[in-house]
């Protein structure tokens, strides 16, 4: 274990270095919020313009798989928080364990998401010449699924990046480069992971629940 955490030359102390790292991540997340916010607003506008067709289309999303993924991500937020706590206490063994759990949950989410994509492809719900959906204007229904695949795809990409970052942290912890005094990277990645989880909390209701009829499951 490295007992002397590195301090970059342009910082006065480790606390200033940590605060700067956290502030930098918040600035990055603020930009991401603007990006996702614009996408959400566009979707809301489309849904307001074509409420009936969007409601029919939303009834064909896989709500059971979507709900399972929501529970998985909520659990991953807990394991990520426990990872940060372990890093703060300098317990590298627990840190590696919780990071591994978080990575496994994130991977499970992606596996289920790709299963959804495969099922939707088989059902002809991918926008394009083979698109088919009864009971709705095909142009508006395709617009819904274009939004669906775009929004969930961007989210999945962010989650994949998060898993890669967690793997980097786990390797760093195994090398003894994460101490109770120097856990900036774990905290910063933790903020990123929680942000990705929050984005899904907004995606799930607008894509899976709004306009859904109970008898469609």
mmCIF file of C-alpha atoms in Angstrom:
data_model
loop_
_atom_site.group_PDB
_atom_site.id
_atom_site.type_symbol
_atom_site.label_atom_id
_atom_site.label_comp_id
_atom_site.label_asym_id
_atom_site.label_seq_id
_atom_site.Cartn_x
_atom_site.Cartn_y
_atom_site.Cartn_z
ATOM 1 C CA UNK A 1 0.000 0.000 0.000
ATOM 2 C CA UNK A 2 1.350 3.354 -1.009
ATOM 3 C CA UNK A 3 1.172 5.485 2.169
ATOM 4 C CA UNK A 4 2.233 8.669 0.433
ATOM 5 C CA UNK A 5 -0.505 9.694 -1.994
ATOM 6 C CA UNK A 6 0.632 11.811 -4.952
ATOM 7 C CA UNK A 7 -0.025 15.540 -4.945
ATOM 8 C CA UNK A 8 0.071 17.428 -8.234
ATOM 9 C CA UNK A 9 2.439 20.391 -8.146
ATOM 10 C CA UNK A 10 -0.214 23.026 -8.847
ATOM 11 C CA UNK A 11 -2.247 22.143 -5.729
ATOM 12 C CA UNK A 12 -1.504 23.312 -2.188
ATOM 13 C CA UNK A 13 -2.740 20.146 -0.496
ATOM 14 C CA UNK A 14 -4.690 16.924 -1.071
ATOM 15 C CA UNK A 15 -7.962 18.496 0.034
ATOM 16 C CA UNK A 16 -7.692 21.177 -2.641
ATOM 17 C CA UNK A 17 -6.809 18.524 -5.207
ATOM 18 C CA UNK A 18 -9.850 16.474 -4.206
ATOM 19 C CA UNK A 19 -12.215 19.468 -4.285
ATOM 20 C CA UNK A 20 -10.967 20.436 -7.734
ATOM 21 C CA UNK A 21 -11.500 16.911 -9.060
ATOM 22 C CA UNK A 22 -15.041 16.775 -7.690
ATOM 23 C CA UNK A 23 -15.842 20.241 -9.040
ATOM 24 C CA UNK A 24 -14.517 19.220 -12.443
ATOM 25 C CA UNK A 25 -16.832 16.206 -12.510
ATOM 26 C CA UNK A 26 -19.822 18.352 -11.502
ATOM 27 C CA UNK A 27 -19.059 20.743 -14.376
ATOM 28 C CA UNK A 28 -18.892 17.775 -16.757
ATOM 29 C CA UNK A 29 -22.164 16.385 -15.394
ATOM 30 C CA UNK A 30 -23.811 19.801 -15.774
ATOM 31 C CA UNK A 31 -22.935 19.698 -19.478
ATOM 32 C CA UNK A 32 -24.321 16.158 -19.669
ATOM 33 C CA UNK A 33 -27.537 17.318 -17.997
ATOM 34 C CA UNK A 34 -27.978 19.963 -20.686
ATOM 35 C CA UNK A 35 -27.375 17.339 -23.368
ATOM 36 C CA UNK A 36 -29.862 14.843 -21.945
ATOM 37 C CA UNK A 37 -32.285 17.638 -21.064
ATOM 38 C CA UNK A 38 -32.477 18.690 -24.714
ATOM 39 C CA UNK A 39 -33.228 15.102 -25.736
ATOM 40 C CA UNK A 40 -35.915 14.776 -23.062
ATOM 41 C CA UNK A 41 -37.547 18.037 -24.153
ATOM 42 C CA UNK A 42 -37.581 16.882 -27.766
ATOM 43 C CA UNK A 43 -39.250 13.634 -26.776
ATOM 44 C CA UNK A 44 -41.849 15.435 -24.643
ATOM 45 C CA UNK A 45 -42.673 17.718 -27.564
ATOM 46 C CA UNK A 46 -43.135 14.770 -29.925
ATOM 47 C CA UNK A 47 -45.289 12.957 -27.384
ATOM 48 C CA UNK A 48 -47.449 16.047 -26.949
ATOM 49 C CA UNK A 49 -47.906 16.267 -30.731
ATOM 50 C CA UNK A 50 -48.760 12.563 -31.247
ATOM 51 C CA UNK A 51 -50.096 11.330 -27.887
ATOM 52 C CA UNK A 52 -52.210 8.451 -29.214
ATOM 53 C CA UNK A 53 -49.569 6.942 -31.473
ATOM 54 C CA UNK A 54 -46.842 7.325 -28.855
ATOM 55 C CA UNK A 55 -49.091 5.647 -26.267
ATOM 56 C CA UNK A 56 -49.677 2.673 -28.574
ATOM 57 C CA UNK A 57 -45.964 2.402 -29.290
ATOM 58 C CA UNK A 58 -44.988 2.630 -25.610
ATOM 59 C CA UNK A 59 -47.218 -0.370 -24.881
ATOM 60 C CA UNK A 60 -44.808 -2.480 -26.934
ATOM 61 C CA UNK A 61 -41.751 -1.750 -24.773
ATOM 62 C CA UNK A 62 -40.713 -4.629 -22.506
ATOM 63 C CA UNK A 63 -41.897 -3.392 -19.134
ATOM 64 C CA UNK A 64 -40.837 -6.494 -17.184
ATOM 65 C CA UNK A 65 -37.283 -6.252 -18.494
ATOM 66 C CA UNK A 66 -37.297 -2.486 -18.026
ATOM 67 C CA UNK A 67 -38.447 -2.852 -14.416
ATOM 68 C CA UNK A 68 -35.786 -5.489 -13.749
ATOM 69 C CA UNK A 69 -33.140 -3.143 -15.121
ATOM 70 C CA UNK A 70 -34.422 -0.315 -12.933
ATOM 71 C CA UNK A 71 -34.014 -2.484 -9.830
ATOM 72 C CA UNK A 72 -30.552 -3.555 -11.000
ATOM 73 C CA UNK A 73 -29.371 0.041 -11.423
ATOM 74 C CA UNK A 74 -30.812 1.113 -8.071
ATOM 75 C CA UNK A 75 -28.892 -1.734 -6.453
ATOM 76 C CA UNK A 76 -25.742 -0.706 -8.318
ATOM 77 C CA UNK A 77 -26.063 2.790 -6.851
ATOM 78 C CA UNK A 78 -25.922 1.214 -3.391
ATOM 79 C CA UNK A 79 -22.858 -0.880 -4.207
ATOM 80 C CA UNK A 80 -21.197 2.196 -5.749
ATOM 81 C CA UNK A 81 -21.866 4.181 -2.580
ATOM 82 C CA UNK A 82 -20.360 1.337 -0.545
ATOM 83 C CA UNK A 83 -17.330 1.407 -2.864
ATOM 84 C CA UNK A 84 -16.804 5.095 -2.098
ATOM 85 C CA UNK A 85 -17.158 4.435 1.627
ATOM 86 C CA UNK A 86 -14.623 1.605 1.470
ATOM 87 C CA UNK A 87 -12.211 3.864 -0.427
ATOM 88 C CA UNK A 88 -12.596 6.609 2.161
ATOM 89 C CA UNK A 89 -11.707 4.120 4.900
ATOM 90 C CA UNK A 90 -8.744 2.796 2.923
ATOM 91 C CA UNK A 91 -10.119 -0.763 2.835
ATOM 92 C CA UNK A 92 -8.901 -1.891 -0.571
ATOM 93 C CA UNK A 93 -10.302 -5.421 -0.260
ATOM 94 C CA UNK A 94 -13.826 -4.203 0.312
ATOM 95 C CA UNK A 95 -13.352 -1.534 -2.337
ATOM 96 C CA UNK A 96 -12.408 -4.115 -4.959
ATOM 97 C CA UNK A 97 -15.337 -6.312 -3.934
ATOM 98 C CA UNK A 98 -17.937 -3.560 -4.170
ATOM 99 C CA UNK A 99 -16.481 -2.324 -7.464
ATOM 100 C CA UNK A 100 -16.782 -5.879 -8.818
ATOM 101 C CA UNK A 101 -20.418 -6.073 -7.693
ATOM 102 C CA UNK A 102 -21.167 -2.718 -9.319
ATOM 103 C CA UNK A 103 -19.507 -3.815 -12.562
ATOM 104 C CA UNK A 104 -21.484 -7.080 -12.520
ATOM 105 C CA UNK A 105 -24.767 -5.221 -12.022
ATOM 106 C CA UNK A 106 -23.926 -2.779 -14.809
ATOM 107 C CA UNK A 107 -23.059 -5.681 -17.105
ATOM 108 C CA UNK A 108 -26.342 -7.407 -16.205
ATOM 109 C CA UNK A 109 -28.205 -4.216 -17.126
ATOM 110 C CA UNK A 110 -26.513 -4.117 -20.532
ATOM 111 C CA UNK A 111 -27.220 -7.816 -21.100
ATOM 112 C CA UNK A 112 -30.924 -7.306 -20.433
ATOM 113 C CA UNK A 113 -30.969 -4.154 -22.568
ATOM 114 C CA UNK A 114 -29.439 -5.971 -25.527
ATOM 115 C CA UNK A 115 -31.990 -8.781 -25.035
ATOM 116 C CA UNK A 116 -34.699 -6.129 -25.287
ATOM 117 C CA UNK A 117 -33.172 -4.803 -28.486
ATOM 118 C CA UNK A 118 -33.086 -8.313 -29.951
ATOM 119 C CA UNK A 119 -36.741 -8.958 -29.079
ATOM 120 C CA UNK A 120 -37.776 -5.600 -30.524
ATOM 121 C CA UNK A 121 -35.819 -6.340 -33.685
ATOM 122 C CA UNK A 122 -37.624 -9.688 -34.053
ATOM 123 C CA UNK A 123 -40.977 -7.971 -33.579
ATOM 124 C CA UNK A 124 -40.219 -5.433 -36.317
ATOM 125 C CA UNK A 125 -40.041 -2.442 -33.995
ATOM 126 C CA UNK A 126 -36.752 -1.062 -35.337
ATOM 127 C CA UNK A 127 -37.441 2.036 -37.488
ATOM 128 C CA UNK A 128 -36.916 1.310 -41.170
ATOM 129 C CA UNK A 129 -38.467 -0.535 -44.105
ATOM 130 C CA UNK A 130 -39.282 -3.618 -41.980
ATOM 131 C CA UNK A 131 -41.023 -1.684 -39.227
ATOM 132 C CA UNK A 132 -44.479 -2.980 -38.367
ATOM 133 C CA UNK A 133 -46.869 -1.980 -35.613
ATOM 134 C CA UNK A 134 -50.655 -2.280 -35.608
ATOM 135 C CA UNK A 135 -52.964 0.425 -34.285
ATOM 136 C CA UNK A 136 -50.802 3.490 -34.825
ATOM 137 C CA UNK A 137 -49.622 5.759 -37.606
ATOM 138 C CA UNK A 138 -46.360 4.020 -38.633
ATOM 139 C CA UNK A 139 -44.556 7.346 -39.071
ATOM 140 C CA UNK A 140 -45.325 8.478 -35.532
ATOM 141 C CA UNK A 141 -44.731 5.020 -34.058
ATOM 142 C CA UNK A 142 -41.333 4.889 -35.752
ATOM 143 C CA UNK A 143 -40.574 8.312 -34.318
ATOM 144 C CA UNK A 144 -41.268 6.924 -30.837
ATOM 145 C CA UNK A 145 -38.929 3.996 -31.366
ATOM 146 C CA UNK A 146 -36.309 6.235 -32.949
ATOM 147 C CA UNK A 147 -36.366 8.269 -29.735
ATOM 148 C CA UNK A 148 -36.400 5.056 -27.677
ATOM 149 C CA UNK A 149 -33.367 3.500 -29.350
ATOM 150 C CA UNK A 150 -31.470 6.790 -29.392
ATOM 151 C CA UNK A 151 -32.085 7.615 -25.728
ATOM 152 C CA UNK A 152 -31.500 4.118 -24.362
ATOM 153 C CA UNK A 153 -28.525 3.625 -26.688
ATOM 154 C CA UNK A 154 -26.806 6.799 -25.478
ATOM 155 C CA UNK A 155 -27.521 5.753 -21.896
ATOM 156 C CA UNK A 156 -26.093 2.273 -22.530
ATOM 157 C CA UNK A 157 -22.936 3.853 -23.968
ATOM 158 C CA UNK A 158 -22.534 5.972 -20.840
ATOM 159 C CA UNK A 159 -23.013 2.880 -18.694
ATOM 160 C CA UNK A 160 -20.432 0.947 -20.711
ATOM 161 C CA UNK A 161 -17.940 3.770 -20.147
ATOM 162 C CA UNK A 162 -18.774 3.657 -16.445
ATOM 163 C CA UNK A 163 -18.031 -0.076 -16.285
ATOM 164 C CA UNK A 164 -14.669 0.564 -17.935
ATOM 165 C CA UNK A 165 -13.875 3.247 -15.356
ATOM 166 C CA UNK A 166 -14.798 0.884 -12.532
ATOM 167 C CA UNK A 167 -12.462 -1.720 -13.973
ATOM 168 C CA UNK A 168 -9.666 0.858 -14.016
ATOM 169 C CA UNK A 169 -10.371 1.697 -10.367
ATOM 170 C CA UNK A 170 -10.309 -1.985 -9.395
ATOM 171 C CA UNK A 171 -6.914 -2.452 -11.072
ATOM 172 C CA UNK A 172 -5.646 0.689 -9.345
ATOM 173 C CA UNK A 173 -6.885 -0.563 -5.966
ATOM 174 C CA UNK A 174 -5.220 -3.963 -6.459
ATOM 175 C CA UNK A 175 -1.968 -2.153 -7.131
ATOM 176 C CA UNK A 176 -2.320 -0.383 -3.771
ATOM 177 C CA UNK A 177 -2.786 3.051 -5.314
ATOM 178 C CA UNK A 178 -6.062 3.878 -3.539
ATOM 179 C CA UNK A 179 -5.728 5.043 0.064
ATOM 180 C CA UNK A 180 -8.034 6.733 2.552
ATOM 181 C CA UNK A 181 -6.214 10.018 1.877
ATOM 182 C CA UNK A 182 -6.288 9.659 -1.918
ATOM 183 C CA UNK A 183 -9.630 8.352 -3.124
ATOM 184 C CA UNK A 184 -10.510 11.168 -5.519
ATOM 185 C CA UNK A 185 -10.941 8.868 -8.514
ATOM 186 C CA UNK A 186 -13.442 6.631 -6.716
ATOM 187 C CA UNK A 187 -15.526 9.598 -5.590
ATOM 188 C CA UNK A 188 -15.501 11.197 -9.039
ATOM 189 C CA UNK A 189 -16.458 7.977 -10.835
ATOM 190 C CA UNK A 190 -19.110 7.453 -8.160
ATOM 191 C CA UNK A 191 -20.695 10.782 -9.103
ATOM 192 C CA UNK A 192 -20.648 9.757 -12.759
ATOM 193 C CA UNK A 193 -22.244 6.374 -11.980
ATOM 194 C CA UNK A 194 -25.024 7.923 -9.909
ATOM 195 C CA UNK A 195 -25.695 10.395 -12.720
ATOM 196 C CA UNK A 196 -26.104 7.568 -15.226
ATOM 197 C CA UNK A 197 -28.504 5.857 -12.809
ATOM 198 C CA UNK A 198 -30.548 9.056 -12.406
ATOM 199 C CA UNK A 199 -30.825 9.415 -16.190
ATOM 200 C CA UNK A 200 -32.376 5.941 -16.328
ATOM 201 C CA UNK A 201 -34.819 6.868 -13.554
ATOM 202 C CA UNK A 202 -36.129 9.552 -15.937
ATOM 203 C CA UNK A 203 -35.983 7.352 -19.048
ATOM 204 C CA UNK A 204 -37.917 4.447 -17.541
ATOM 205 C CA UNK A 205 -41.241 6.205 -16.844
ATOM 206 C CA UNK A 206 -41.391 8.257 -20.048
ATOM 207 C CA UNK A 207 -40.522 5.319 -22.313
ATOM 208 C CA UNK A 208 -42.179 2.419 -20.480
ATOM 209 C CA UNK A 209 -44.969 3.796 -18.304
ATOM 210 C CA UNK A 210 -46.555 6.927 -19.817
ATOM 211 C CA UNK A 211 -49.716 5.994 -21.701
ATOM 212 C CA UNK A 212 -49.335 2.312 -20.873
ATOM 213 C CA UNK A 213 -52.471 0.202 -20.523
ATOM 214 C CA UNK A 214 -52.521 -2.215 -17.603
ATOM 215 C CA UNK A 215 -53.838 -5.119 -19.681
ATOM 216 C CA UNK A 216 -50.758 -4.944 -21.907
ATOM 217 C CA UNK A 217 -48.544 -5.898 -18.949
#
